GROMACS .gro file of N, CA and C in nm:
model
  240
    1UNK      N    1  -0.852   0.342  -0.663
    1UNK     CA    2  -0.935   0.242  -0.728
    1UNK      C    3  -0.883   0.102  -0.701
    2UNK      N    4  -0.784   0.100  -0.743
    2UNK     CA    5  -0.702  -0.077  -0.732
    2UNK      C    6  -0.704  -0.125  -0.552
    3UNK      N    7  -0.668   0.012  -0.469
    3UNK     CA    8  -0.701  -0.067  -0.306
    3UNK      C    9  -0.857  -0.084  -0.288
    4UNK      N   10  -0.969   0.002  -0.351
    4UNK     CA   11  -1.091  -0.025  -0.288
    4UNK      C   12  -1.180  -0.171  -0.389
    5UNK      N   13  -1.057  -0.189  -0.503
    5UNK     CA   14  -1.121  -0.309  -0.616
    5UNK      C   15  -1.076  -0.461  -0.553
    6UNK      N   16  -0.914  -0.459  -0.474
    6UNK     CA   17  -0.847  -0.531  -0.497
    6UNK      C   18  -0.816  -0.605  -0.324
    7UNK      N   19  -0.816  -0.474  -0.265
    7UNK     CA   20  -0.743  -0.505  -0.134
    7UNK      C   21  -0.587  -0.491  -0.139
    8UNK      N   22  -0.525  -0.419  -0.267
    8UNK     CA   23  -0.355  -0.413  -0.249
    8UNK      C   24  -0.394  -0.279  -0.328
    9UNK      N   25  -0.191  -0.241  -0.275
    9UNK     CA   26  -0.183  -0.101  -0.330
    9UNK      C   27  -0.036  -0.116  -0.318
   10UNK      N   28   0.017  -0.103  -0.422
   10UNK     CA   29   0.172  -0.081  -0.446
   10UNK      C   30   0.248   0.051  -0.334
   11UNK      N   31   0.368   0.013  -0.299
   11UNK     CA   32   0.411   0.087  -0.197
   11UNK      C   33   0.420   0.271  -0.257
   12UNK      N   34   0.450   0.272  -0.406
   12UNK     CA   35   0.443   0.389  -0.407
   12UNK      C   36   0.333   0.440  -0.381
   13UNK      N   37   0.219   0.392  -0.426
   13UNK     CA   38   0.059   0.458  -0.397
   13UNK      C   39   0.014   0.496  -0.245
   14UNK      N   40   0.087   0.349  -0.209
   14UNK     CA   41   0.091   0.409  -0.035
   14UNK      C   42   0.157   0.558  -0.021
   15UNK      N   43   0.254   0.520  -0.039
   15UNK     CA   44   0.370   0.674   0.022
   15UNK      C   45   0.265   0.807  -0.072
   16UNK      N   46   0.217   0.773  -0.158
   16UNK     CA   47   0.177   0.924  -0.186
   16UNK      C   48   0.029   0.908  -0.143
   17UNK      N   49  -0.056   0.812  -0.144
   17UNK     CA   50  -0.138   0.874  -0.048
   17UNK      C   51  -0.127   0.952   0.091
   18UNK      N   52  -0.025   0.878   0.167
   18UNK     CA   53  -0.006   0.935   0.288
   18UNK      C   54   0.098   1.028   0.264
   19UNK      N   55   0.135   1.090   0.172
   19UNK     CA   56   0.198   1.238   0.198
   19UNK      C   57   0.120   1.350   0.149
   20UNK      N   58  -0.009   1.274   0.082
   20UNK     CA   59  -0.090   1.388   0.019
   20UNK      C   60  -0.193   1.447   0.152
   21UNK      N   61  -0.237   1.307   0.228
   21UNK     CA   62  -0.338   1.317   0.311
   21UNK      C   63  -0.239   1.454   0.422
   22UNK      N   64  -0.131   1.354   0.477
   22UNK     CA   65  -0.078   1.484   0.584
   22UNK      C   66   0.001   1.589   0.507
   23UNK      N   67   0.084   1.623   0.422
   23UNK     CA   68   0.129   1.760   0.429
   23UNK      C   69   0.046   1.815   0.300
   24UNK      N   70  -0.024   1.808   0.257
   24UNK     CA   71  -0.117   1.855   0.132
   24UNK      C   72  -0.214   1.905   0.258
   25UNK      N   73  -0.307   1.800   0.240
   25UNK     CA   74  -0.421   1.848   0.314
   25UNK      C   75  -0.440   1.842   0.454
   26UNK      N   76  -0.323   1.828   0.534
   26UNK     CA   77  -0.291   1.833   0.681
   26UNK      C   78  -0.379   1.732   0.793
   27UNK      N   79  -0.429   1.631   0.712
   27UNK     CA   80  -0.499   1.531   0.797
   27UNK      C   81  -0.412   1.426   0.908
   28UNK      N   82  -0.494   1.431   1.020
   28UNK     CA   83  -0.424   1.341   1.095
   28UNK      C   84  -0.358   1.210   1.032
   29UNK      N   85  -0.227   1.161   1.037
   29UNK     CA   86  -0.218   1.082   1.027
   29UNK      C   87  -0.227   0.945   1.061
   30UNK      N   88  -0.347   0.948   1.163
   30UNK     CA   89  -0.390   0.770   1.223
   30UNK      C   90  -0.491   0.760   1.145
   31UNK      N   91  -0.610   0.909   1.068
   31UNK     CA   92  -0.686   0.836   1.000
   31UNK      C   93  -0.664   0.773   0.876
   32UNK      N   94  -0.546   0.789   0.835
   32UNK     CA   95  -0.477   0.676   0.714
   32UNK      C   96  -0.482   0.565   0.745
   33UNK      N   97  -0.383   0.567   0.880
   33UNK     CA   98  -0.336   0.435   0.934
   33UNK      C   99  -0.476   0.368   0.922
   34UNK      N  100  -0.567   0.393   0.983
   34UNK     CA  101  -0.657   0.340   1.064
   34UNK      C  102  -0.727   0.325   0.936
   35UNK      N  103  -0.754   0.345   0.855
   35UNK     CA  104  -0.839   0.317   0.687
   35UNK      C  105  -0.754   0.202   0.614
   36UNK      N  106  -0.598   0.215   0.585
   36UNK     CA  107  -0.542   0.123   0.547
   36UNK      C  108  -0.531   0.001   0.624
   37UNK      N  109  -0.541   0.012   0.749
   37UNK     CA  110  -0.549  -0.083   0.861
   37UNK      C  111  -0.666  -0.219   0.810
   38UNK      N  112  -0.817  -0.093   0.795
   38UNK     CA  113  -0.915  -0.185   0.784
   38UNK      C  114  -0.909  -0.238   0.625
   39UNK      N  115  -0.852  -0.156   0.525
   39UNK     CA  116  -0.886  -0.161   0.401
   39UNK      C  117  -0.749  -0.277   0.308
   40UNK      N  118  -0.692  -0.277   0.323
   40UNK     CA  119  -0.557  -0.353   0.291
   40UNK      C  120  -0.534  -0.531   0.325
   41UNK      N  121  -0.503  -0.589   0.238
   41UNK     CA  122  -0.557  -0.703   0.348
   41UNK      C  123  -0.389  -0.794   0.316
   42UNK      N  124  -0.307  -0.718   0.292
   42UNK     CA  125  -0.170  -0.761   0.344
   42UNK      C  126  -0.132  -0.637   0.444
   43UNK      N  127  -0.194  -0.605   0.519
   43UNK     CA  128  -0.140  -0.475   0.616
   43UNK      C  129  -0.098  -0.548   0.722
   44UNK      N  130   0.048  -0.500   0.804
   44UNK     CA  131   0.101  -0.501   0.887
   44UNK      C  132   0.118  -0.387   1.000
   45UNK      N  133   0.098  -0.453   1.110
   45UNK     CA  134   0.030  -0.286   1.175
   45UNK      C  135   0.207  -0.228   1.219
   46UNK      N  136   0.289  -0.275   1.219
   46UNK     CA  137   0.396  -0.186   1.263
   46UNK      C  138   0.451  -0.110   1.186
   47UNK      N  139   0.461  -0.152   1.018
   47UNK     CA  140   0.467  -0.086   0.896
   47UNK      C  141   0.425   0.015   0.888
   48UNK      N  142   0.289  -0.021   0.871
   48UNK     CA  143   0.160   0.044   0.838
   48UNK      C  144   0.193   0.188   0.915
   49UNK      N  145   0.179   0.191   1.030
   49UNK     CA  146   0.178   0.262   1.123
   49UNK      C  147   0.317   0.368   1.140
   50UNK      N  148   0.384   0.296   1.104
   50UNK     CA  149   0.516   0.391   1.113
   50UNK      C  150   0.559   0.433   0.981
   51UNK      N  151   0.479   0.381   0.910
   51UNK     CA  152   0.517   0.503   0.768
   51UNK      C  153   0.465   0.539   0.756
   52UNK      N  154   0.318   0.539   0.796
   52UNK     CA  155   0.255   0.659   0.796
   52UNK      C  156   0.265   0.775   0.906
   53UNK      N  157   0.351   0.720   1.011
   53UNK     CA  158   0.404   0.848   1.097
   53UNK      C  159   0.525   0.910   1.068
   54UNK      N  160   0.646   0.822   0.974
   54UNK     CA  161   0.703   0.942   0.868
   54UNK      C  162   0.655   0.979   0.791
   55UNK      N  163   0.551   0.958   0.708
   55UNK     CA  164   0.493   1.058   0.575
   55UNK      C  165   0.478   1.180   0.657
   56UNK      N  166   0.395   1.126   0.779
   56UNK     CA  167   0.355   1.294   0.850
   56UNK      C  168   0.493   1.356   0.888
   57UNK      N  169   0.594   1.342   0.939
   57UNK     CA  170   0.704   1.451   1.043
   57UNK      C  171   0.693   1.388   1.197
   58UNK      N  172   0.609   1.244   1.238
   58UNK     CA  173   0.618   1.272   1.333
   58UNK      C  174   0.747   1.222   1.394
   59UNK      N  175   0.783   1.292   1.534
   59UNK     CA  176   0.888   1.280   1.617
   59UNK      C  177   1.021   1.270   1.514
   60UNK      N  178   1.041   1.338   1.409
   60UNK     CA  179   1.114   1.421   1.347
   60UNK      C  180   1.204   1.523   1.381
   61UNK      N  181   1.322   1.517   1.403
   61UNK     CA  182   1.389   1.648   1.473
   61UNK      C  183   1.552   1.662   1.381
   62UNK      N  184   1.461   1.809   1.269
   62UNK     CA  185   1.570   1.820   1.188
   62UNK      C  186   1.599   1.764   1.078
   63UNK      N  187   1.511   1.651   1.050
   63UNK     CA  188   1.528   1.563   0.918
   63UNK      C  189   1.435   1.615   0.810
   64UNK      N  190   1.470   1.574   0.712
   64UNK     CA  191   1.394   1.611   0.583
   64UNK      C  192   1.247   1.526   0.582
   65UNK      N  193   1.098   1.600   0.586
   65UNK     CA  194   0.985   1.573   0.550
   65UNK      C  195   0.967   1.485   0.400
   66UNK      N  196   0.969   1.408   0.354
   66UNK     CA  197   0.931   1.361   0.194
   66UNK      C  198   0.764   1.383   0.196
   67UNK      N  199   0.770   1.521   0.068
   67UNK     CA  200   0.637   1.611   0.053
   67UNK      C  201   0.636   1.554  -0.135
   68UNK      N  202   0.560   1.456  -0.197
   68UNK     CA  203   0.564   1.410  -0.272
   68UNK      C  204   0.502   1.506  -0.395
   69UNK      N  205   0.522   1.505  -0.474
   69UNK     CA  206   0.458   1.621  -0.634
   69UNK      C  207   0.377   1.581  -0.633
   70UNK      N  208   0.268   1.570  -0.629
   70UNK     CA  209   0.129   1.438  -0.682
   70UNK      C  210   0.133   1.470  -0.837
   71UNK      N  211   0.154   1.618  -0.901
   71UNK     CA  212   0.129   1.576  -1.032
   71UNK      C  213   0.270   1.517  -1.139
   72UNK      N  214   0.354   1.501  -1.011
   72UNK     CA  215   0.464   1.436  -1.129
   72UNK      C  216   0.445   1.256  -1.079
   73UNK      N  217   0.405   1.257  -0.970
   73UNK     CA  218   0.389   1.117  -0.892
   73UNK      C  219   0.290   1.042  -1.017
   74UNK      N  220   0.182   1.128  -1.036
   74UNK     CA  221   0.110   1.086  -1.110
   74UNK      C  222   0.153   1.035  -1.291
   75UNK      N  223   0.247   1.129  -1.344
   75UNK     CA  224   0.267   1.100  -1.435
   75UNK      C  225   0.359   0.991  -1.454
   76UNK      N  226   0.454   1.006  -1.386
   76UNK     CA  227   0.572   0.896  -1.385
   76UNK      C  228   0.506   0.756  -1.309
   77UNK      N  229   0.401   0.769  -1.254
   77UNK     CA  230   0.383   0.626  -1.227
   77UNK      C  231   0.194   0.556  -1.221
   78UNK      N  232   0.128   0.657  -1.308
   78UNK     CA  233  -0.056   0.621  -1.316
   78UNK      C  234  -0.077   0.678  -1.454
   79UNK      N  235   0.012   0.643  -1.539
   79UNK     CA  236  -0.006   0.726  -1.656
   79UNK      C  237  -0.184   0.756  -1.687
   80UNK      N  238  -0.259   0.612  -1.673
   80UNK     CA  239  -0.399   0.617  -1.686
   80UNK      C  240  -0.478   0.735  -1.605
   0.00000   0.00000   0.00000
């Protein structure tokens, strides 16, 4: 609600959208990029882009995935 009201989204909202989109529901991760890209209007494309290619695993070898709770994400930080 607050990115499609506002044009911002606090970094945690970022990180759990994009860990819900790729290891929840296994969506590519450029179509994040590429939505926050157009939708965000402090977006930086090297940021942008590369955290949303660690939320996914990419070029990852051996490191720990961060696979976020959404329902504790949610409580500890959208109480609403």
């Amino acid at each position: 609600r607050e990115l499609r009201l506002t044009g911002f989204m606090s970094n945690r909202g970022r990180q759990c959208v994009a860990s819900f989109l790729t290891q929840d529901l296994k969506l590519d991760w450029r179509l994040g990029a590429q939505w926050f890209e157009h939708t965000l209007l402090d977006h930086d494309v090297a940021s942008n882009y590369g955290n949303w290619a660690f939320a996914a695993g990419v070029g990852m070898r051996g490191q720990r995935i961060n696979k976020f709770n959404m329902a504790k994400q949610a409580e500890q930080y959208d109480a609403e």
